[in-house]
């Protein structure tokens, strides 16, 4: 940081020795006489300079505060917290998970480039890859979630391999280290949508070779079904030397000018500066507050989800139950390898008559969200995955009888009774 302007880092630096639970409540909070104990909300669109030189310096470097589309101290505090919890190098927080996915992809791909992704994806991510990115000349191949299928789909122009920590809603866990190896061998990066990994609580993909992780902060991070947000966190040690976006321009190439920080810089430049998908400070505050209890919530929700998945598996009227925590799950071994602290809050199960089942629920609510304190169900076939072609829905693990349930914080007994009554 140059110039006389104080940099943004007046907050307490993150101690890398901190455990997850400590970092979740301590990171990003200023320390000092009269400072707020929690993260304060800076409800401001612009920030002052006192001289021409200060303003000019900031416009050249874009490292401090000038205009809130670019940076805001509350958003910055959330970004520090997310970076700490994912074990990353830098984060840009954005207006939604969808904004984060788009930013992550545009950060490493341009017209003529290619993405290989697993097929069991959040519907909106599949929509971006199949419908929106092709408009910009970026193509995608969606394949089965195995290293073999992903390896076979790689092309010379593949810049990014994409997967979700736990596939939506099939519950499939990718072999992260194997995918990292496949991507890196071809000069591509590995990007993981870690929404279901609970901001590093269940899984830290960066520690298994991923180069960047994204989140829908709308889910377990916000955690109360009250706010939307997204983020891209970049790790260290990624190799951009085979990506022309970073190497074009010789001496003035992004890689030469920005070094290790080039990837994070471009994510912020695209998502926030240029596309304007900026997170509002009040939303950043709510999400940062949600992160303070994420470990408690997701730990408890995972326990309840495992108990309910086990119980549902014993019910004669229930068809296939899919949850990576079940020992019989095809994804259990990879889940045990890559997840800790639980297997997540989401399970799917098949019921004979979804409409009748949903209409009888009295505690559990029908809503297309995840990671709420309340237990929510949807019928993915007609809602979240309804726009995908039938074959793609089946590839994502969805049939016309599938119910997806995101387990909340209600008592497990009340939830089981509600499910039992709805099953009839
Ligand atoms: C919800 C979700 C998204 C999209 O996030 P929004 O905040 O709704 O834009 C992306 N990926 C996964 C896995 C999700 O569950």
Tab-separated table of C-alpha atoms and ligand atoms in Angstrom:
chain	number	residue	atom	x	y	z
A	1	UNK	CA	0.000	0.000	0.000
A	2	UNK	CA	1.385	3.386	-0.924
A	3	UNK	CA	0.256	6.945	-0.345
A	4	UNK	CA	-0.761	8.643	2.855
A	5	UNK	CA	-4.177	7.097	2.933
A	6	UNK	CA	-4.566	4.514	5.685
A	7	UNK	CA	-5.052	1.081	4.175
A	8	UNK	CA	-8.121	-0.990	4.974
A	9	UNK	CA	-6.326	-3.385	7.243
A	10	UNK	CA	-7.107	-1.723	10.540
A	11	UNK	CA	-8.979	-4.838	11.603
A	12	UNK	CA	-7.341	-7.480	13.697
A	13	UNK	CA	-5.159	-9.645	11.491
A	14	UNK	CA	-6.231	-13.249	11.286
A	15	UNK	CA	-4.151	-15.562	13.373
A	16	UNK	CA	-3.573	-18.610	11.209
A	17	UNK	CA	-3.366	-20.735	14.346
A	18	UNK	CA	-6.989	-20.022	15.163
A	19	UNK	CA	-9.395	-22.920	15.029
A	20	UNK	CA	-12.439	-22.656	12.820
A	21	UNK	CA	-14.745	-21.698	15.683
A	22	UNK	CA	-12.425	-18.931	16.884
A	23	UNK	CA	-11.848	-17.475	13.416
A	24	UNK	CA	-15.611	-17.523	12.793
A	25	UNK	CA	-16.336	-15.098	15.635
A	26	UNK	CA	-13.058	-13.108	15.831
A	27	UNK	CA	-11.950	-12.360	12.274
A	28	UNK	CA	-12.617	-8.958	10.759
A	29	UNK	CA	-13.410	-7.098	13.989
A	30	UNK	CA	-11.458	-3.948	14.858
A	31	UNK	CA	-9.665	-4.026	18.229
A	32	UNK	CA	-9.223	-0.860	20.242
A	33	UNK	CA	-10.718	1.705	22.578
A	34	UNK	CA	-14.354	2.376	21.759
A	35	UNK	CA	-14.439	0.022	18.798
A	36	UNK	CA	-17.566	-2.028	18.255
A	37	UNK	CA	-17.275	-5.580	19.568
A	38	UNK	CA	-18.886	-6.991	16.424
A	39	UNK	CA	-18.441	-6.028	12.766
A	40	UNK	CA	-19.900	-2.524	12.255
A	41	UNK	CA	-22.106	-1.620	9.292
A	42	UNK	CA	-20.675	1.101	7.048
A	43	UNK	CA	-23.802	2.207	5.238
A	44	UNK	CA	-22.003	4.370	2.700
A	45	UNK	CA	-21.635	4.531	-1.064
A	46	UNK	CA	-18.460	6.619	-1.133
A	47	UNK	CA	-15.452	7.445	1.002
A	48	UNK	CA	-13.538	10.702	1.362
A	49	UNK	CA	-10.139	11.835	0.220
A	50	UNK	CA	-8.468	14.940	1.559
A	51	UNK	CA	-6.123	15.648	-1.365
A	52	UNK	CA	-5.899	15.170	-5.099
A	53	UNK	CA	-2.897	12.911	-4.606
A	54	UNK	CA	-4.812	10.557	-2.318
A	55	UNK	CA	-7.642	10.258	-4.800
A	56	UNK	CA	-5.324	9.751	-7.736
A	57	UNK	CA	-3.339	7.097	-5.860
A	58	UNK	CA	-6.453	5.186	-4.994
A	59	UNK	CA	-7.781	5.257	-8.552
A	60	UNK	CA	-4.479	3.842	-9.764
A	61	UNK	CA	-4.226	1.063	-7.209
A	62	UNK	CA	-7.817	0.209	-6.237
A	63	UNK	CA	-6.640	-1.143	-2.924
A	64	UNK	CA	-8.376	1.093	-0.431
A	65	UNK	CA	-11.696	2.866	-0.170
A	66	UNK	CA	-13.266	5.106	-2.757
A	67	UNK	CA	-16.637	3.884	-3.945
A	68	UNK	CA	-18.693	1.046	-2.475
A	69	UNK	CA	-19.138	-0.917	-5.706
A	70	UNK	CA	-15.424	-1.590	-5.370
A	71	UNK	CA	-14.953	-1.906	-1.630
A	72	UNK	CA	-16.753	-1.234	1.640
A	73	UNK	CA	-15.310	-1.861	5.128
A	74	UNK	CA	-18.215	-4.083	6.212
A	75	UNK	CA	-17.933	-6.171	3.062
A	76	UNK	CA	-14.184	-6.228	3.528
A	77	UNK	CA	-14.568	-7.583	7.078
A	78	UNK	CA	-16.807	-10.377	5.770
A	79	UNK	CA	-14.255	-11.135	3.047
A	80	UNK	CA	-11.498	-11.475	5.654
A	81	UNK	CA	-13.656	-13.859	7.641
A	82	UNK	CA	-14.468	-15.975	4.588
A	83	UNK	CA	-10.782	-16.097	3.609
A	84	UNK	CA	-9.867	-17.307	7.084
A	85	UNK	CA	-12.597	-19.946	7.208
A	86	UNK	CA	-11.720	-21.367	3.790
A	87	UNK	CA	-7.979	-21.220	4.419
A	88	UNK	CA	-7.550	-19.039	1.313
A	89	UNK	CA	-5.529	-16.017	0.237
A	90	UNK	CA	-8.256	-13.533	-0.739
A	91	UNK	CA	-12.027	-13.298	-1.187
A	92	UNK	CA	-14.431	-11.134	-3.126
A	93	UNK	CA	-17.948	-11.076	-1.716
A	94	UNK	CA	-20.779	-10.618	-4.226
A	95	UNK	CA	-24.521	-10.171	-4.386
A	96	UNK	CA	-25.472	-13.845	-4.808
A	97	UNK	CA	-24.108	-17.314	-5.348
A	98	UNK	CA	-25.031	-17.006	-8.991
A	99	UNK	CA	-22.878	-13.855	-9.246
A	100	UNK	CA	-20.022	-15.782	-7.622
A	101	UNK	CA	-20.215	-18.674	-10.091
A	102	UNK	CA	-20.280	-16.297	-13.063
A	103	UNK	CA	-17.366	-14.303	-11.655
A	104	UNK	CA	-15.300	-17.405	-10.950
A	105	UNK	CA	-15.718	-18.657	-14.502
A	106	UNK	CA	-15.142	-15.294	-16.216
A	107	UNK	CA	-12.059	-14.876	-14.075
A	108	UNK	CA	-10.303	-17.690	-15.910
A	109	UNK	CA	-12.200	-18.096	-19.207
A	110	UNK	CA	-12.769	-15.917	-22.242
A	111	UNK	CA	-14.304	-16.498	-25.686
A	112	UNK	CA	-12.961	-19.729	-27.165
A	113	UNK	CA	-12.305	-21.338	-23.784
A	114	UNK	CA	-13.910	-24.457	-22.329
A	115	UNK	CA	-15.120	-25.669	-18.923
A	116	UNK	CA	-15.504	-29.282	-17.801
A	117	UNK	CA	-18.045	-29.707	-15.032
A	118	UNK	CA	-19.763	-32.493	-13.159
A	119	UNK	CA	-23.413	-32.814	-14.142
A	120	UNK	CA	-24.959	-32.982	-10.662
A	121	UNK	CA	-25.088	-29.227	-10.215
A	122	UNK	CA	-27.244	-26.560	-8.696
A	123	UNK	CA	-29.774	-25.734	-11.437
A	124	UNK	CA	-28.587	-22.139	-11.808
A	125	UNK	CA	-24.982	-23.230	-12.328
A	126	UNK	CA	-26.058	-25.679	-15.032
A	127	UNK	CA	-28.023	-22.816	-16.597
A	128	UNK	CA	-24.960	-20.546	-16.663
A	129	UNK	CA	-22.783	-23.257	-18.187
A	130	UNK	CA	-25.346	-24.450	-20.724
A	131	UNK	CA	-27.105	-21.219	-21.705
A	132	UNK	CA	-25.353	-18.013	-20.651
A	133	UNK	CA	-21.637	-18.650	-21.080
A	134	UNK	CA	-22.081	-19.956	-24.655
A	135	UNK	CA	-23.411	-16.466	-25.490
A	136	UNK	CA	-19.915	-15.231	-24.606
A	137	UNK	CA	-18.177	-17.947	-26.603
A	138	UNK	CA	-17.331	-20.095	-23.576
A	139	UNK	CA	-18.408	-23.727	-23.927
A	140	UNK	CA	-18.925	-26.368	-21.267
A	141	UNK	CA	-19.092	-30.146	-21.107
A	142	UNK	CA	-21.070	-31.610	-18.212
A	143	UNK	CA	-20.130	-35.178	-17.339
A	144	UNK	CA	-20.520	-37.834	-14.685
A	145	UNK	CA	-18.760	-37.063	-11.396
A	146	UNK	CA	-15.769	-39.378	-11.804
A	147	UNK	CA	-12.114	-38.529	-12.491
A	148	UNK	CA	-12.274	-40.811	-15.562
A	149	UNK	CA	-15.207	-38.951	-17.137
A	150	UNK	CA	-13.713	-35.560	-16.307
A	151	UNK	CA	-10.291	-36.528	-17.640
A	152	UNK	CA	-11.833	-37.750	-20.885
A	153	UNK	CA	-13.718	-34.469	-21.388
A	154	UNK	CA	-10.618	-32.259	-21.098
A	155	UNK	CA	-9.607	-30.314	-24.220
A	156	UNK	CA	-6.573	-28.199	-25.020
A	157	UNK	CA	-8.690	-25.061	-24.397
A	158	UNK	CA	-10.134	-26.262	-21.064
A	159	UNK	CA	-9.301	-23.583	-18.492
A	160	UNK	CA	-11.479	-24.713	-15.606
A	161	UNK	CA	-12.720	-27.936	-14.017
A	162	UNK	CA	-15.838	-27.358	-11.948
A	163	UNK	CA	-17.628	-29.416	-9.317
A	164	UNK	CA	-19.648	-29.047	-6.136
A	165	UNK	CA	-18.348	-30.354	-2.803
A	166	UNK	CA	-21.555	-32.322	-2.444
A	167	UNK	CA	-23.551	-32.536	-5.677
A	168	UNK	CA	-27.030	-30.988	-5.773
A	169	UNK	CA	-29.077	-32.909	-4.993
A	170	UNK	CA	-27.486	-36.328	-5.672
A	171	UNK	CA	-25.101	-36.057	-2.711
A	172	UNK	CA	-22.105	-37.145	-4.786
A	173	UNK	CA	-18.701	-36.059	-3.483
A	174	UNK	CA	-15.976	-35.444	-6.082
A	175	UNK	CA	-12.509	-36.891	-5.639
A	176	UNK	CA	-11.012	-33.439	-5.121
A	177	UNK	CA	-7.329	-34.418	-5.215
A	178	UNK	CA	-7.822	-36.455	-8.390
A	179	UNK	CA	-9.684	-33.594	-10.076
A	180	UNK	CA	-6.949	-31.148	-9.058
A	181	UNK	CA	-4.342	-33.400	-10.629
A	182	UNK	CA	-6.323	-33.732	-13.869
A	183	UNK	CA	-6.898	-29.976	-14.110
A	184	UNK	CA	-3.346	-28.977	-13.253
A	185	UNK	CA	-1.783	-31.496	-15.654
A	186	UNK	CA	-3.560	-29.584	-18.471
A	187	UNK	CA	-2.788	-26.108	-17.178
A	188	UNK	CA	-6.390	-25.623	-16.035
A	189	UNK	CA	-7.649	-24.598	-12.600
A	190	UNK	CA	-9.989	-26.494	-10.284
A	191	UNK	CA	-12.980	-24.471	-9.049
A	192	UNK	CA	-15.282	-25.906	-6.402
A	193	UNK	CA	-18.713	-24.621	-5.460
A	194	UNK	CA	-18.320	-25.208	-1.726
A	195	UNK	CA	-21.798	-24.021	-0.727
A	196	UNK	CA	-22.705	-27.420	0.700
A	197	UNK	CA	-19.271	-27.628	2.340
A	198	UNK	CA	-20.394	-24.886	4.734
A	199	UNK	CA	-17.652	-22.240	4.252
A	200	UNK	CA	-14.856	-24.615	5.159
A	201	UNK	CA	-16.643	-26.202	8.097
A	202	UNK	CA	-17.365	-29.556	6.416
A	203	UNK	CA	-14.755	-29.239	3.694
A	204	UNK	CA	-11.889	-26.964	2.659
A	205	UNK	CA	-11.365	-27.741	-1.035
A	206	UNK	CA	-8.343	-25.402	-1.206
A	207	UNK	CA	-6.505	-27.854	1.065
A	208	UNK	CA	-7.174	-30.658	-1.426
A	209	UNK	CA	-5.785	-28.886	-4.474
A	210	UNK	CA	-8.649	-26.622	-5.585
A	211	UNK	CA	-7.566	-23.187	-6.819
A	212	UNK	CA	-10.739	-21.293	-6.016
A	213	UNK	CA	-13.967	-21.938	-4.154
A	214	UNK	CA	-17.315	-20.225	-4.497
A	215	UNK	CA	-20.279	-19.948	-2.176
A	216	UNK	CA	-23.879	-19.134	-2.184
A	217	UNK	CA	-23.742	-17.277	1.136
A	218	UNK	CA	-27.537	-17.316	0.966
A	219	UNK	CA	-27.408	-20.854	2.374
A	220	UNK	CA	-25.501	-21.955	5.505
A	221	UNK	CA	-23.368	-18.793	5.767
A	222	UNK	CA	-26.308	-16.401	6.177
A	223	UNK	CA	-27.968	-19.391	7.743
A	224	UNK	CA	-31.382	-17.987	8.596
A	225	UNK	CA	-33.049	-17.716	5.212
A	226	UNK	CA	-32.938	-13.938	5.474
A	227	UNK	CA	-30.271	-12.677	3.079
A	228	UNK	CA	-28.604	-13.314	-0.291
A	229	UNK	CA	-24.911	-13.261	-1.045
A	230	UNK	CA	-22.052	-15.045	-2.749
A	231	UNK	CA	-18.279	-15.190	-2.708
A	232	UNK	CA	-15.180	-16.353	-4.528
A	233	UNK	CA	-12.168	-17.292	-2.424
A	234	UNK	CA	-8.844	-17.828	-4.128
A	235	UNK	CA	-6.085	-20.038	-2.742
A	236	UNK	CA	-2.323	-19.890	-3.178
A	237	UNK	CA	0.075	-21.702	-5.470
A	238	UNK	CA	-2.116	-21.769	-8.581
A	239	UNK	CA	-0.396	-21.910	-11.960
A	240	UNK	CA	-1.675	-19.327	-14.437
A	241	UNK	CA	1.276	-19.540	-16.785
A	242	UNK	CA	-0.700	-21.526	-19.366
A	243	UNK	CA	-3.756	-19.237	-19.374
A	244	UNK	CA	-3.456	-16.495	-22.034
A	245	UNK	CA	-5.757	-14.186	-20.038
A	246	UNK	CA	-2.907	-13.907	-17.573
A	247	UNK	CA	0.089	-14.182	-19.890
A	248	UNK	CA	-0.963	-12.086	-22.925
A	249	UNK	CA	0.719	-8.704	-23.072
A	250	UNK	CA	4.277	-9.720	-22.289
A	251	UNK	CA	5.748	-7.306	-19.770
A	252	UNK	CA	2.316	-5.852	-19.067
A	253	UNK	CA	0.587	-9.211	-18.625
A	254	UNK	CA	-1.664	-9.618	-15.617
A	255	UNK	CA	0.695	-12.209	-14.232
A	256	UNK	CA	3.705	-9.914	-14.536
A	257	UNK	CA	1.942	-6.921	-13.068
A	258	UNK	CA	-0.014	-8.622	-10.270
A	259	UNK	CA	1.987	-11.786	-9.552
A	260	UNK	CA	0.386	-14.252	-7.119
A	261	UNK	CA	-2.494	-11.821	-6.558
A	262	UNK	CA	-3.523	-11.787	-10.255
A	263	UNK	CA	-6.312	-14.350	-9.897
A	264	UNK	CA	-7.910	-12.645	-6.898
A	265	UNK	CA	-7.486	-9.253	-8.539
A	266	UNK	CA	-9.313	-10.352	-11.685
A	267	UNK	CA	-12.163	-11.920	-9.701
A	268	UNK	CA	-12.769	-8.616	-7.911
A	269	UNK	CA	-12.285	-6.600	-11.080
A	270	UNK	CA	-14.882	-8.621	-12.969
A	271	UNK	CA	-17.485	-9.400	-10.349
A	272	UNK	CA	-17.501	-6.167	-8.367
A	273	UNK	CA	-15.790	-3.350	-10.299
A	274	UNK	CA	-16.995	-4.117	-13.804
A	275	UNK	CA	-20.153	-6.217	-13.546
A	276	UNK	CA	-21.327	-4.469	-10.378
A	277	UNK	CA	-22.628	-7.583	-8.621
A	278	UNK	CA	-21.604	-5.990	-5.337
A	279	UNK	CA	-22.773	-7.166	-1.938
A	280	UNK	CA	-24.646	-4.580	0.145
A	281	UNK	CA	-23.062	-3.714	3.521
A	282	UNK	CA	-26.133	-4.659	5.534
A	283	UNK	CA	-26.223	-8.057	3.844
A	284	UNK	CA	-22.505	-8.465	4.505
A	285	UNK	CA	-23.187	-7.796	8.187
A	286	UNK	CA	-25.981	-10.391	8.347
A	287	UNK	CA	-23.813	-12.997	6.617
A	288	UNK	CA	-20.818	-12.277	8.844
A	289	UNK	CA	-23.106	-12.716	11.844
A	290	UNK	CA	-24.453	-15.958	10.405
A	291	UNK	CA	-20.900	-17.281	10.077
A	292	UNK	CA	-20.453	-16.897	13.843
A	293	UNK	CA	-22.848	-19.798	14.492
A	294	UNK	CA	-22.321	-21.817	11.318
A	295	UNK	CA	-20.260	-24.527	13.034
A	296	UNK	CA	-22.918	-25.027	15.712
A	297	UNK	CA	-25.783	-25.002	13.229
A	298	UNK	CA	-24.305	-27.201	10.551
A	299	UNK	CA	-22.909	-29.652	13.115
A	300	UNK	CA	-26.332	-30.078	14.668
A	301	UNK	CA	-28.136	-30.116	11.300
A	302	UNK	CA	-25.759	-32.819	10.036
A	303	UNK	CA	-26.515	-34.978	13.083
A	304	UNK	CA	-30.250	-34.604	12.572
A	305	UNK	CA	-29.914	-35.251	8.833
A	306	UNK	CA	-28.039	-38.500	9.457
A	307	UNK	CA	-30.648	-39.639	12.000
A	308	UNK	CA	-33.522	-38.805	9.623
A	309	UNK	CA	-31.790	-40.405	6.618
A	310	UNK	CA	-31.281	-43.593	8.618
A	311	UNK	CA	-34.899	-43.567	9.794
A	312	UNK	CA	-36.273	-42.825	6.307
A	313	UNK	CA	-34.268	-45.751	4.940
A	314	UNK	CA	-36.220	-48.047	7.250
A	315	UNK	CA	-39.665	-46.824	6.137
A	316	UNK	CA	-41.409	-49.201	3.727
A	317	UNK	CA	-43.141	-46.346	1.860
A	318	UNK	CA	-39.896	-44.507	1.186
A	319	UNK	CA	-37.877	-45.352	-1.933
A	320	UNK	CA	-34.228	-44.543	-2.449
A	321	UNK	CA	-32.671	-42.375	0.298
A	322	UNK	CA	-29.550	-40.510	-0.747
A	323	UNK	CA	-27.240	-39.018	1.891
A	324	UNK	CA	-23.434	-39.205	1.815
A	325	UNK	CA	-23.368	-39.980	5.556
A	326	UNK	CA	-25.152	-43.320	5.083
A	327	UNK	CA	-22.659	-46.209	5.108
A	328	UNK	CA	-24.541	-47.719	2.151
A	329	UNK	CA	-24.182	-44.557	0.041
A	330	UNK	CA	-22.082	-44.895	-3.102
A	331	UNK	CA	-20.451	-41.605	-2.057
A	332	UNK	CA	-19.721	-42.547	1.549
A	333	UNK	CA	-16.021	-43.327	1.104
A	334	UNK	CA	-15.244	-40.045	-0.647
A	335	UNK	CA	-17.427	-38.209	1.867
A	336	UNK	CA	-15.385	-39.682	4.710
A	337	UNK	CA	-12.186	-38.749	2.927
A	338	UNK	CA	-13.079	-35.098	2.271
A	339	UNK	CA	-15.709	-34.071	4.852
A	340	UNK	CA	-15.240	-33.541	8.567
A	341	UNK	CA	-17.600	-32.517	11.311
A	342	UNK	CA	-20.593	-34.132	9.598
A	343	UNK	CA	-21.990	-35.037	6.191
A	344	UNK	CA	-24.126	-31.978	5.601
A	345	UNK	CA	-27.733	-30.987	6.128
A	346	UNK	CA	-29.234	-32.105	2.812
A	347	UNK	CA	-30.723	-35.457	1.906
A	348	UNK	CA	-33.052	-36.712	-0.779
A	349	UNK	CA	-35.606	-39.482	-0.631
A	350	UNK	CA	-38.290	-40.851	-2.893
A	351	UNK	CA	-41.946	-40.945	-1.912
A	352	UNK	CA	-44.740	-42.630	-3.865
A	353	UNK	CA	-46.890	-39.479	-4.172
A	354	UNK	CA	-44.891	-36.242	-3.776
A	355	UNK	CA	-47.933	-33.938	-4.042
A	356	UNK	CA	-49.815	-35.748	-1.272
A	357	UNK	CA	-46.679	-35.991	0.863
A	358	UNK	CA	-45.926	-32.266	0.620
A	359	UNK	CA	-49.527	-31.259	1.303
A	360	UNK	CA	-49.545	-33.152	4.620
A	361	UNK	CA	-46.446	-31.550	6.163
A	362	UNK	CA	-47.154	-29.368	9.205
A	363	UNK	CA	-43.701	-28.467	10.543
A	364	UNK	CA	-41.491	-28.784	7.481
A	365	UNK	CA	-42.063	-26.045	4.908
A	366	UNK	CA	-42.032	-26.199	1.124
A	367	UNK	CA	-39.474	-23.640	-0.079
A	368	UNK	CA	-36.613	-23.588	-2.584
A	369	UNK	CA	-33.796	-22.803	-0.192
A	370	UNK	CA	-31.059	-24.546	1.788
A	371	UNK	CA	-29.280	-23.891	5.044
A	372	UNK	CA	-32.202	-22.165	6.769
A	373	UNK	CA	-32.710	-22.663	10.501
A	374	UNK	CA	-36.039	-24.213	9.433
A	375	UNK	CA	-36.325	-27.535	7.626
A	376	UNK	CA	-37.287	-26.979	3.989
A	377	UNK	CA	-38.306	-29.395	1.254
A	378	UNK	CA	-38.775	-29.129	-2.500
A	379	UNK	CA	-39.752	-31.402	-5.343
A	380	UNK	CA	-36.696	-30.768	-7.580
A	381	UNK	CA	-38.265	-32.417	-10.651
A	382	UNK	CA	-40.866	-29.653	-10.959
A	383	UNK	CA	-38.978	-26.749	-9.341
A	384	UNK	CA	-35.219	-26.305	-8.832
A	385	UNK	CA	-34.280	-28.699	-11.641
A	386	UNK	CA	-37.505	-28.314	-13.644
A	387	UNK	CA	-35.948	-26.381	-16.517
A	388	UNK	CA	-33.300	-29.001	-17.236
A	389	UNK	CA	-33.935	-31.606	-19.920
A	390	UNK	CA	-35.176	-34.893	-18.475
A	391	UNK	CA	-31.861	-36.684	-19.042
A	392	UNK	CA	-29.984	-33.903	-17.220
A	393	UNK	CA	-32.420	-34.097	-14.300
A	394	UNK	CA	-31.791	-37.840	-14.002
A	395	UNK	CA	-28.036	-37.248	-14.291
A	396	UNK	CA	-28.352	-34.878	-11.309
A	397	UNK	CA	-29.961	-37.699	-9.315
A	398	UNK	CA	-33.527	-36.373	-9.592
A	399	UNK	CA	-36.615	-38.452	-10.407
A	400	UNK	CA	-40.265	-37.409	-10.361
A	401	UNK	CA	-40.541	-38.936	-6.867
A	402	UNK	CA	-37.512	-37.251	-5.313
A	403	UNK	CA	-37.928	-34.912	-2.350
A	404	UNK	CA	-34.936	-32.767	-1.361
A	405	UNK	CA	-34.816	-31.805	2.289
A	406	UNK	CA	-32.530	-29.244	3.935
A	407	UNK	CA	-32.586	-30.042	7.617
A	408	UNK	CA	-32.899	-27.171	10.085
A	409	UNK	CA	-32.675	-26.778	13.832
A	410	UNK	CA	-36.068	-28.118	14.927
A	411	UNK	CA	-36.109	-31.065	17.304
A	412	UNK	CA	-35.375	-34.313	15.452
A	413	UNK	CA	-38.423	-35.909	17.092
A	414	UNK	CA	-40.791	-33.249	15.743
A	415	UNK	CA	-39.309	-33.610	12.277
A	416	UNK	CA	-39.625	-37.394	12.337
A	417	UNK	CA	-43.228	-37.181	13.492
A	418	UNK	CA	-44.016	-34.704	10.705
A	419	UNK	CA	-42.418	-36.968	8.086
A	420	UNK	CA	-44.199	-40.048	9.471
A	421	UNK	CA	-47.591	-38.300	9.319
A	422	UNK	CA	-46.947	-37.025	5.785
A	423	UNK	CA	-45.937	-40.492	4.604
A	424	UNK	CA	-49.345	-41.694	5.852
B	1	LIG	C1	-28.141	-21.707	-4.099
B	1	LIG	C2	-26.925	-22.205	-4.742
B	1	LIG	C3	-26.251	-21.431	-5.694
B	1	LIG	C4	-26.749	-20.085	-6.166
B	1	LIG	O1	-26.741	-19.170	-5.138
B	1	LIG	P1	-27.739	-17.908	-5.041
B	1	LIG	O2	-27.310	-17.253	-3.796
B	1	LIG	O3	-29.121	-18.454	-5.041
B	1	LIG	O4	-27.494	-17.084	-6.258
B	1	LIG	C5	-25.101	-21.948	-6.243
B	1	LIG	N1	-24.629	-23.150	-5.888
B	1	LIG	C6	-25.240	-23.921	-4.982
B	1	LIG	C7	-24.675	-25.250	-4.633
B	1	LIG	C8	-26.417	-23.488	-4.379
B	1	LIG	O5	-27.035	-24.266	-3.497
